[in-house]
Amino acid sequence: MPRTLANNTKTTPQECTSRRGLIKTIVYGIPLLIGGTLAASIGNYLFGKQRAAPKDSWADAADISDMRVGEPCRLQFERAVVDGWNVRSKASSAWIILDNERRVTAFSPQCTHLGCAYHWQADKKLFTCPCHGSAFNVRGDVVAGPATRPLDRYATKLEGTRLWLGPVQKS
Ligand code: FES
């Protein structure tokens, strides 16, 4: 004999079972869906492809076709910086010198004493630092202290006339 509800609506046992199944599916399915999504996100964070660290990234810095040989010039360029999930552009600079064989040397713009910005003095043919008086020759070697290390250099590569600057390498 089929069950009757209070309002005298008849329902079969099969209908009760399917309604109970639907409720069970909802009760167990939603937490499983949330858990699965969380697990996938955590797995992607822990084992997913890592983004390149900012210090390892290369920047398309300049066209060197108009550069004069042997004359240092200050170059400003933009470098991509990865900050969590954001990739932003950061202004950077370098002192670059082109030699007769079209090889480029690119110095980091900070003095190796305490990190001040130095400048090229064409009349003396030296990079001089205004903070404590260090001086470096065109190859980046120390000519006057207190700095004890040569200038640090960027990794460089040329693609046609485009100069690419990589990470700074300590001297
Ligand atoms: S920071 Fe350049 S000499 Fe001290």
mmCIF file with all atom_site columns, C-alpha atoms and ligand atoms in Angstrom:
data_model
loop_
_atom_site.group_PDB
_atom_site.id
_atom_site.type_symbol
_atom_site.label_atom_id
_atom_site.label_alt_id
_atom_site.label_comp_id
_atom_site.label_asym_id
_atom_site.label_entity_id
_atom_site.label_seq_id
_atom_site.pdbx_PDB_ins_code
_atom_site.Cartn_x
_atom_site.Cartn_y
_atom_site.Cartn_z
_atom_site.occupancy
_atom_site.B_iso_or_equiv
_atom_site.pdbx_formal_charge
_atom_site.auth_seq_id
_atom_site.auth_comp_id
_atom_site.auth_asym_id
_atom_site.auth_atom_id
_atom_site.pdbx_PDB_model_num
ATOM   1   C  CA  . MET A 1 1   ? 0.000  0.000  0.000   1.00 0.00 ? 1   MET A CA  1
ATOM   2   C  CA  . PRO A 1 2   ? 1.473  3.352  -1.025  1.00 0.00 ? 2   PRO A CA  1
ATOM   3   C  CA  . ARG A 1 3   ? 2.255  5.936  1.675   1.00 0.00 ? 3   ARG A CA  1
ATOM   4   C  CA  . THR A 1 4   ? 0.037  8.980  1.877   1.00 0.00 ? 4   THR A CA  1
ATOM   5   C  CA  . LEU A 1 5   ? 1.166  12.419 2.875   1.00 0.00 ? 5   LEU A CA  1
ATOM   6   C  CA  . ALA A 1 6   ? -0.783 14.837 5.069   1.00 0.00 ? 6   ALA A CA  1
ATOM   7   C  CA  . ASN A 1 7   ? -2.376 16.560 2.130   1.00 0.00 ? 7   ASN A CA  1
ATOM   8   C  CA  . ASN A 1 8   ? -3.462 13.188 0.781   1.00 0.00 ? 8   ASN A CA  1
ATOM   9   C  CA  . THR A 1 9   ? -1.046 13.319 -2.161  1.00 0.00 ? 9   THR A CA  1
ATOM   10  C  CA  . LYS A 1 10  ? -0.020 9.826  -3.100  1.00 0.00 ? 10  LYS A CA  1
ATOM   11  C  CA  . THR A 1 11  ? 3.622  9.081  -3.736  1.00 0.00 ? 11  THR A CA  1
ATOM   12  C  CA  . THR A 1 12  ? 5.360  5.877  -4.666  1.00 0.00 ? 12  THR A CA  1
ATOM   13  C  CA  . PRO A 1 13  ? 8.444  4.452  -2.862  1.00 0.00 ? 13  PRO A CA  1
ATOM   14  C  CA  . GLN A 1 14  ? 10.419 4.977  -6.054  1.00 0.00 ? 14  GLN A CA  1
ATOM   15  C  CA  . GLU A 1 15  ? 9.765  8.738  -5.965  1.00 0.00 ? 15  GLU A CA  1
ATOM   16  C  CA  . CYS A 1 16  ? 10.920 8.909  -2.304  1.00 0.00 ? 16  CYS A CA  1
ATOM   17  C  CA  . THR A 1 17  ? 14.115 7.070  -3.222  1.00 0.00 ? 17  THR A CA  1
ATOM   18  C  CA  . SER A 1 18  ? 14.932 9.352  -6.153  1.00 0.00 ? 18  SER A CA  1
ATOM   19  C  CA  . ARG A 1 19  ? 14.282 12.485 -4.059  1.00 0.00 ? 19  ARG A CA  1
ATOM   20  C  CA  . ARG A 1 20  ? 16.522 11.112 -1.284  1.00 0.00 ? 20  ARG A CA  1
ATOM   21  C  CA  . GLY A 1 21  ? 19.184 10.346 -3.914  1.00 0.00 ? 21  GLY A CA  1
ATOM   22  C  CA  . LEU A 1 22  ? 19.031 13.887 -5.222  1.00 0.00 ? 22  LEU A CA  1
ATOM   23  C  CA  . ILE A 1 23  ? 19.464 15.328 -1.731  1.00 0.00 ? 23  ILE A CA  1
ATOM   24  C  CA  . LYS A 1 24  ? 22.374 12.960 -1.068  1.00 0.00 ? 24  LYS A CA  1
ATOM   25  C  CA  . THR A 1 25  ? 24.003 14.003 -4.328  1.00 0.00 ? 25  THR A CA  1
ATOM   26  C  CA  . ILE A 1 26  ? 23.706 17.676 -3.371  1.00 0.00 ? 26  ILE A CA  1
ATOM   27  C  CA  . VAL A 1 27  ? 24.899 17.125 0.232   1.00 0.00 ? 27  VAL A CA  1
ATOM   28  C  CA  . TYR A 1 28  ? 27.963 15.118 -0.819  1.00 0.00 ? 28  TYR A CA  1
ATOM   29  C  CA  . GLY A 1 29  ? 28.554 16.586 -4.241  1.00 0.00 ? 29  GLY A CA  1
ATOM   30  C  CA  . ILE A 1 30  ? 29.024 20.260 -3.330  1.00 0.00 ? 30  ILE A CA  1
ATOM   31  C  CA  . PRO A 1 31  ? 31.768 19.657 -0.725  1.00 0.00 ? 31  PRO A CA  1
ATOM   32  C  CA  . LEU A 1 32  ? 33.482 17.259 -3.169  1.00 0.00 ? 32  LEU A CA  1
ATOM   33  C  CA  . LEU A 1 33  ? 33.347 19.909 -5.891  1.00 0.00 ? 33  LEU A CA  1
ATOM   34  C  CA  . ILE A 1 34  ? 34.787 22.579 -3.558  1.00 0.00 ? 34  ILE A CA  1
ATOM   35  C  CA  . GLY A 1 35  ? 37.455 20.166 -2.278  1.00 0.00 ? 35  GLY A CA  1
ATOM   36  C  CA  . GLY A 1 36  ? 38.437 19.155 -5.793  1.00 0.00 ? 36  GLY A CA  1
ATOM   37  C  CA  . THR A 1 37  ? 38.773 22.759 -6.893  1.00 0.00 ? 37  THR A CA  1
ATOM   38  C  CA  . LEU A 1 38  ? 40.900 23.592 -3.849  1.00 0.00 ? 38  LEU A CA  1
ATOM   39  C  CA  . ALA A 1 39  ? 43.103 20.520 -4.395  1.00 0.00 ? 39  ALA A CA  1
ATOM   40  C  CA  . ALA A 1 40  ? 43.609 21.440 -8.065  1.00 0.00 ? 40  ALA A CA  1
ATOM   41  C  CA  . SER A 1 41  ? 44.547 25.018 -7.130  1.00 0.00 ? 41  SER A CA  1
ATOM   42  C  CA  . ILE A 1 42  ? 47.015 23.884 -4.458  1.00 0.00 ? 42  ILE A CA  1
ATOM   43  C  CA  . GLY A 1 43  ? 48.498 21.274 -6.819  1.00 0.00 ? 43  GLY A CA  1
ATOM   44  C  CA  . ASN A 1 44  ? 48.925 23.892 -9.541  1.00 0.00 ? 44  ASN A CA  1
ATOM   45  C  CA  . TYR A 1 45  ? 50.557 26.290 -7.065  1.00 0.00 ? 45  TYR A CA  1
ATOM   46  C  CA  . LEU A 1 46  ? 52.977 23.652 -5.732  1.00 0.00 ? 46  LEU A CA  1
ATOM   47  C  CA  . PHE A 1 47  ? 53.763 21.686 -8.875  1.00 0.00 ? 47  PHE A CA  1
ATOM   48  C  CA  . GLY A 1 48  ? 52.669 23.937 -11.717 1.00 0.00 ? 48  GLY A CA  1
ATOM   49  C  CA  . LYS A 1 49  ? 55.075 25.563 -14.139 1.00 0.00 ? 49  LYS A CA  1
ATOM   50  C  CA  . GLN A 1 50  ? 57.113 28.172 -12.301 1.00 0.00 ? 50  GLN A CA  1
ATOM   51  C  CA  . ARG A 1 51  ? 57.277 31.666 -13.713 1.00 0.00 ? 51  ARG A CA  1
ATOM   52  C  CA  . ALA A 1 52  ? 60.717 32.968 -14.603 1.00 0.00 ? 52  ALA A CA  1
ATOM   53  C  CA  . ALA A 1 53  ? 62.332 34.781 -11.717 1.00 0.00 ? 53  ALA A CA  1
ATOM   54  C  CA  . PRO A 1 54  ? 62.792 38.492 -12.441 1.00 0.00 ? 54  PRO A CA  1
ATOM   55  C  CA  . LYS A 1 55  ? 66.557 38.304 -12.110 1.00 0.00 ? 55  LYS A CA  1
ATOM   56  C  CA  . ASP A 1 56  ? 66.695 35.674 -14.859 1.00 0.00 ? 56  ASP A CA  1
ATOM   57  C  CA  . SER A 1 57  ? 64.563 37.528 -17.353 1.00 0.00 ? 57  SER A CA  1
ATOM   58  C  CA  . TRP A 1 58  ? 66.006 39.133 -20.469 1.00 0.00 ? 58  TRP A CA  1
ATOM   59  C  CA  . ALA A 1 59  ? 65.007 42.563 -21.685 1.00 0.00 ? 59  ALA A CA  1
ATOM   60  C  CA  . ASP A 1 60  ? 65.030 43.847 -25.257 1.00 0.00 ? 60  ASP A CA  1
ATOM   61  C  CA  . ALA A 1 61  ? 66.985 46.963 -24.265 1.00 0.00 ? 61  ALA A CA  1
ATOM   62  C  CA  . ALA A 1 62  ? 68.032 48.903 -27.374 1.00 0.00 ? 62  ALA A CA  1
ATOM   63  C  CA  . ASP A 1 63  ? 68.938 49.139 -31.029 1.00 0.00 ? 63  ASP A CA  1
ATOM   64  C  CA  . ILE A 1 64  ? 72.706 49.586 -31.251 1.00 0.00 ? 64  ILE A CA  1
ATOM   65  C  CA  . SER A 1 65  ? 72.938 50.430 -34.960 1.00 0.00 ? 65  SER A CA  1
ATOM   66  C  CA  . ASP A 1 66  ? 73.557 54.144 -34.203 1.00 0.00 ? 66  ASP A CA  1
ATOM   67  C  CA  . MET A 1 67  ? 75.907 53.617 -31.267 1.00 0.00 ? 67  MET A CA  1
ATOM   68  C  CA  . ARG A 1 68  ? 79.412 55.043 -31.479 1.00 0.00 ? 68  ARG A CA  1
ATOM   69  C  CA  . VAL A 1 69  ? 82.319 52.670 -30.900 1.00 0.00 ? 69  VAL A CA  1
ATOM   70  C  CA  . GLY A 1 70  ? 84.230 53.132 -27.614 1.00 0.00 ? 70  GLY A CA  1
ATOM   71  C  CA  . GLU A 1 71  ? 81.942 55.829 -26.135 1.00 0.00 ? 71  GLU A CA  1
ATOM   72  C  CA  . PRO A 1 72  ? 80.018 54.754 -23.052 1.00 0.00 ? 72  PRO A CA  1
ATOM   73  C  CA  . CYS A 1 73  ? 76.391 55.789 -23.004 1.00 0.00 ? 73  CYS A CA  1
ATOM   74  C  CA  . ARG A 1 74  ? 73.689 55.436 -20.400 1.00 0.00 ? 74  ARG A CA  1
ATOM   75  C  CA  . LEU A 1 75  ? 70.829 53.278 -21.548 1.00 0.00 ? 75  LEU A CA  1
ATOM   76  C  CA  . GLN A 1 76  ? 67.377 53.197 -19.969 1.00 0.00 ? 76  GLN A CA  1
ATOM   77  C  CA  . PHE A 1 77  ? 65.140 50.241 -20.626 1.00 0.00 ? 77  PHE A CA  1
ATOM   78  C  CA  . GLU A 1 78  ? 62.120 48.417 -19.276 1.00 0.00 ? 78  GLU A CA  1
ATOM   79  C  CA  . ARG A 1 79  ? 62.366 44.995 -17.688 1.00 0.00 ? 79  ARG A CA  1
ATOM   80  C  CA  . ALA A 1 80  ? 59.461 42.644 -16.927 1.00 0.00 ? 80  ALA A CA  1
ATOM   81  C  CA  . VAL A 1 81  ? 59.201 41.906 -13.210 1.00 0.00 ? 81  VAL A CA  1
ATOM   82  C  CA  . VAL A 1 82  ? 57.108 39.006 -11.910 1.00 0.00 ? 82  VAL A CA  1
ATOM   83  C  CA  . ASP A 1 83  ? 55.337 39.897 -8.661  1.00 0.00 ? 83  ASP A CA  1
ATOM   84  C  CA  . GLY A 1 84  ? 53.157 36.961 -7.575  1.00 0.00 ? 84  GLY A CA  1
ATOM   85  C  CA  . TRP A 1 85  ? 50.647 36.604 -10.393 1.00 0.00 ? 85  TRP A CA  1
ATOM   86  C  CA  . ASN A 1 86  ? 51.319 40.093 -11.740 1.00 0.00 ? 86  ASN A CA  1
ATOM   87  C  CA  . VAL A 1 87  ? 53.858 40.917 -14.400 1.00 0.00 ? 87  VAL A CA  1
ATOM   88  C  CA  . ARG A 1 88  ? 54.794 44.567 -14.416 1.00 0.00 ? 88  ARG A CA  1
ATOM   89  C  CA  . SER A 1 89  ? 57.365 46.681 -16.153 1.00 0.00 ? 89  SER A CA  1
ATOM   90  C  CA  . LYS A 1 90  ? 60.229 48.216 -14.192 1.00 0.00 ? 90  LYS A CA  1
ATOM   91  C  CA  . ALA A 1 91  ? 62.563 50.972 -15.359 1.00 0.00 ? 91  ALA A CA  1
ATOM   92  C  CA  . SER A 1 92  ? 66.219 49.873 -15.358 1.00 0.00 ? 92  SER A CA  1
ATOM   93  C  CA  . SER A 1 93  ? 69.435 51.326 -16.679 1.00 0.00 ? 93  SER A CA  1
ATOM   94  C  CA  . ALA A 1 94  ? 72.925 50.319 -17.779 1.00 0.00 ? 94  ALA A CA  1
ATOM   95  C  CA  . TRP A 1 95  ? 76.133 51.889 -19.054 1.00 0.00 ? 95  TRP A CA  1
ATOM   96  C  CA  . ILE A 1 96  ? 76.931 50.276 -22.377 1.00 0.00 ? 96  ILE A CA  1
ATOM   97  C  CA  . ILE A 1 97  ? 80.052 50.344 -24.540 1.00 0.00 ? 97  ILE A CA  1
ATOM   98  C  CA  . LEU A 1 98  ? 80.426 48.998 -28.059 1.00 0.00 ? 98  LEU A CA  1
ATOM   99  C  CA  . ASP A 1 99  ? 83.881 47.818 -29.172 1.00 0.00 ? 99  ASP A CA  1
ATOM   100 C  CA  . ASN A 1 100 ? 85.426 47.598 -32.654 1.00 0.00 ? 100 ASN A CA  1
ATOM   101 C  CA  . GLU A 1 101 ? 84.234 44.043 -33.103 1.00 0.00 ? 101 GLU A CA  1
ATOM   102 C  CA  . ARG A 1 102 ? 80.651 45.015 -32.248 1.00 0.00 ? 102 ARG A CA  1
ATOM   103 C  CA  . ARG A 1 103 ? 80.761 43.343 -28.858 1.00 0.00 ? 103 ARG A CA  1
ATOM   104 C  CA  . VAL A 1 104 ? 78.762 45.122 -26.181 1.00 0.00 ? 104 VAL A CA  1
ATOM   105 C  CA  . THR A 1 105 ? 79.722 45.507 -22.534 1.00 0.00 ? 105 THR A CA  1
ATOM   106 C  CA  . ALA A 1 106 ? 76.891 46.566 -20.230 1.00 0.00 ? 106 ALA A CA  1
ATOM   107 C  CA  . PHE A 1 107 ? 77.673 47.706 -16.691 1.00 0.00 ? 107 PHE A CA  1
ATOM   108 C  CA  . SER A 1 108 ? 75.203 47.757 -13.830 1.00 0.00 ? 108 SER A CA  1
ATOM   109 C  CA  . PRO A 1 109 ? 74.647 51.451 -12.943 1.00 0.00 ? 109 PRO A CA  1
ATOM   110 C  CA  . GLN A 1 110 ? 75.505 51.040 -9.243  1.00 0.00 ? 110 GLN A CA  1
ATOM   111 C  CA  . CYS A 1 111 ? 78.968 51.677 -7.820  1.00 0.00 ? 111 CYS A CA  1
ATOM   112 C  CA  . THR A 1 112 ? 80.380 48.510 -6.254  1.00 0.00 ? 112 THR A CA  1
ATOM   113 C  CA  . HIS A 1 113 ? 81.310 50.389 -3.064  1.00 0.00 ? 113 HIS A CA  1
ATOM   114 C  CA  . LEU A 1 114 ? 77.887 51.222 -1.592  1.00 0.00 ? 114 LEU A CA  1
ATOM   115 C  CA  . GLY A 1 115 ? 75.640 51.346 -4.635  1.00 0.00 ? 115 GLY A CA  1
ATOM   116 C  CA  . CYS A 1 116 ? 75.531 55.023 -5.630  1.00 0.00 ? 116 CYS A CA  1
ATOM   117 C  CA  . ALA A 1 117 ? 74.876 55.941 -9.258  1.00 0.00 ? 117 ALA A CA  1
ATOM   118 C  CA  . TYR A 1 118 ? 78.125 56.828 -11.017 1.00 0.00 ? 118 TYR A CA  1
ATOM   119 C  CA  . HIS A 1 119 ? 78.670 58.824 -14.215 1.00 0.00 ? 119 HIS A CA  1
ATOM   120 C  CA  . TRP A 1 120 ? 80.964 58.814 -17.224 1.00 0.00 ? 120 TRP A CA  1
ATOM   121 C  CA  . GLN A 1 121 ? 83.429 61.702 -17.310 1.00 0.00 ? 121 GLN A CA  1
ATOM   122 C  CA  . ALA A 1 122 ? 84.495 61.911 -20.945 1.00 0.00 ? 122 ALA A CA  1
ATOM   123 C  CA  . ASP A 1 123 ? 87.367 64.338 -20.253 1.00 0.00 ? 123 ASP A CA  1
ATOM   124 C  CA  . LYS A 1 124 ? 88.963 61.927 -17.746 1.00 0.00 ? 124 LYS A CA  1
ATOM   125 C  CA  . LYS A 1 125 ? 87.795 58.800 -19.576 1.00 0.00 ? 125 LYS A CA  1
ATOM   126 C  CA  . LEU A 1 126 ? 86.607 57.414 -16.247 1.00 0.00 ? 126 LEU A CA  1
ATOM   127 C  CA  . PHE A 1 127 ? 83.394 56.401 -14.534 1.00 0.00 ? 127 PHE A CA  1
ATOM   128 C  CA  . THR A 1 128 ? 83.374 58.420 -11.313 1.00 0.00 ? 128 THR A CA  1
ATOM   129 C  CA  . CYS A 1 129 ? 81.176 58.036 -8.275  1.00 0.00 ? 129 CYS A CA  1
ATOM   130 C  CA  . PRO A 1 130 ? 80.071 61.256 -6.524  1.00 0.00 ? 130 PRO A CA  1
ATOM   131 C  CA  . CYS A 1 131 ? 79.480 59.594 -3.141  1.00 0.00 ? 131 CYS A CA  1
ATOM   132 C  CA  . HIS A 1 132 ? 82.996 58.652 -1.977  1.00 0.00 ? 132 HIS A CA  1
ATOM   133 C  CA  . GLY A 1 133 ? 85.155 59.260 -5.034  1.00 0.00 ? 133 GLY A CA  1
ATOM   134 C  CA  . SER A 1 134 ? 85.650 55.792 -6.523  1.00 0.00 ? 134 SER A CA  1
ATOM   135 C  CA  . ALA A 1 135 ? 86.686 55.715 -10.172 1.00 0.00 ? 135 ALA A CA  1
ATOM   136 C  CA  . PHE A 1 136 ? 86.596 52.959 -12.796 1.00 0.00 ? 136 PHE A CA  1
ATOM   137 C  CA  . ASN A 1 137 ? 88.145 52.799 -16.246 1.00 0.00 ? 137 ASN A CA  1
ATOM   138 C  CA  . VAL A 1 138 ? 86.258 51.970 -19.451 1.00 0.00 ? 138 VAL A CA  1
ATOM   139 C  CA  . ARG A 1 139 ? 86.694 48.230 -18.781 1.00 0.00 ? 139 ARG A CA  1
ATOM   140 C  CA  . GLY A 1 140 ? 85.094 48.680 -15.351 1.00 0.00 ? 140 GLY A CA  1
ATOM   141 C  CA  . ASP A 1 141 ? 88.313 48.143 -13.368 1.00 0.00 ? 141 ASP A CA  1
ATOM   142 C  CA  . VAL A 1 142 ? 88.870 50.106 -10.167 1.00 0.00 ? 142 VAL A CA  1
ATOM   143 C  CA  . VAL A 1 143 ? 91.209 53.062 -10.679 1.00 0.00 ? 143 VAL A CA  1
ATOM   144 C  CA  . ALA A 1 144 ? 90.519 54.761 -7.333  1.00 0.00 ? 144 ALA A CA  1
ATOM   145 C  CA  . GLY A 1 145 ? 88.854 53.487 -4.147  1.00 0.00 ? 145 GLY A CA  1
ATOM   146 C  CA  . PRO A 1 146 ? 87.254 53.022 -1.723  1.00 0.00 ? 146 PRO A CA  1
ATOM   147 C  CA  . ALA A 1 147 ? 85.575 50.555 -4.145  1.00 0.00 ? 147 ALA A CA  1
ATOM   148 C  CA  . THR A 1 148 ? 87.562 47.318 -4.308  1.00 0.00 ? 148 THR A CA  1
ATOM   149 C  CA  . ARG A 1 149 ? 85.558 45.411 -6.956  1.00 0.00 ? 149 ARG A CA  1
ATOM   150 C  CA  . PRO A 1 150 ? 85.228 46.172 -10.677 1.00 0.00 ? 150 PRO A CA  1
ATOM   151 C  CA  . LEU A 1 151 ? 81.808 47.227 -11.966 1.00 0.00 ? 151 LEU A CA  1
ATOM   152 C  CA  . ASP A 1 152 ? 79.194 44.466 -12.176 1.00 0.00 ? 152 ASP A CA  1
ATOM   153 C  CA  . ARG A 1 153 ? 78.014 43.536 -15.678 1.00 0.00 ? 153 ARG A CA  1
ATOM   154 C  CA  . TYR A 1 154 ? 74.771 42.505 -17.293 1.00 0.00 ? 154 TYR A CA  1
ATOM   155 C  CA  . ALA A 1 155 ? 74.724 39.348 -19.383 1.00 0.00 ? 155 ALA A CA  1
ATOM   156 C  CA  . THR A 1 156 ? 74.358 40.515 -22.997 1.00 0.00 ? 156 THR A CA  1
ATOM   157 C  CA  . LYS A 1 157 ? 73.315 39.061 -26.319 1.00 0.00 ? 157 LYS A CA  1
ATOM   158 C  CA  . LEU A 1 158 ? 72.773 40.559 -29.736 1.00 0.00 ? 158 LEU A CA  1
ATOM   159 C  CA  . GLU A 1 159 ? 69.995 39.627 -32.134 1.00 0.00 ? 159 GLU A CA  1
ATOM   160 C  CA  . GLY A 1 160 ? 70.769 41.538 -35.296 1.00 0.00 ? 160 GLY A CA  1
ATOM   161 C  CA  . THR A 1 161 ? 71.083 45.110 -34.043 1.00 0.00 ? 161 THR A CA  1
ATOM   162 C  CA  . ARG A 1 162 ? 68.913 44.537 -30.971 1.00 0.00 ? 162 ARG A CA  1
ATOM   163 C  CA  . LEU A 1 163 ? 70.732 44.384 -27.646 1.00 0.00 ? 163 LEU A CA  1
ATOM   164 C  CA  . TRP A 1 164 ? 69.259 42.094 -25.002 1.00 0.00 ? 164 TRP A CA  1
ATOM   165 C  CA  . LEU A 1 165 ? 70.277 42.459 -21.367 1.00 0.00 ? 165 LEU A CA  1
ATOM   166 C  CA  . GLY A 1 166 ? 70.045 39.572 -18.941 1.00 0.00 ? 166 GLY A CA  1
ATOM   167 C  CA  . PRO A 1 167 ? 70.785 39.224 -15.238 1.00 0.00 ? 167 PRO A CA  1
ATOM   168 C  CA  . VAL A 1 168 ? 73.522 41.236 -13.536 1.00 0.00 ? 168 VAL A CA  1
ATOM   169 C  CA  . GLN A 1 169 ? 76.627 39.164 -12.866 1.00 0.00 ? 169 GLN A CA  1
ATOM   170 C  CA  . LYS A 1 170 ? 78.769 40.122 -9.873  1.00 0.00 ? 170 LYS A CA  1
ATOM   171 C  CA  . SER A 1 171 ? 82.342 40.910 -10.779 1.00 0.00 ? 171 SER A CA  1
HETATM 172 S  S1  . FES B 2 .   ? 79.244 54.411 -3.308  1.00 0.00 ? 1   FES B S1  1
HETATM 173 FE FE1 . FES B 2 .   ? 80.620 54.901 -4.878  1.00 0.00 ? 1   FES B FE1 1
HETATM 174 S  S2  . FES B 2 .   ? 82.417 55.408 -3.842  1.00 0.00 ? 1   FES B S2  1
HETATM 175 FE FE2 . FES B 2 .   ? 81.077 54.894 -2.274  1.00 0.00 ? 1   FES B FE2 1
#
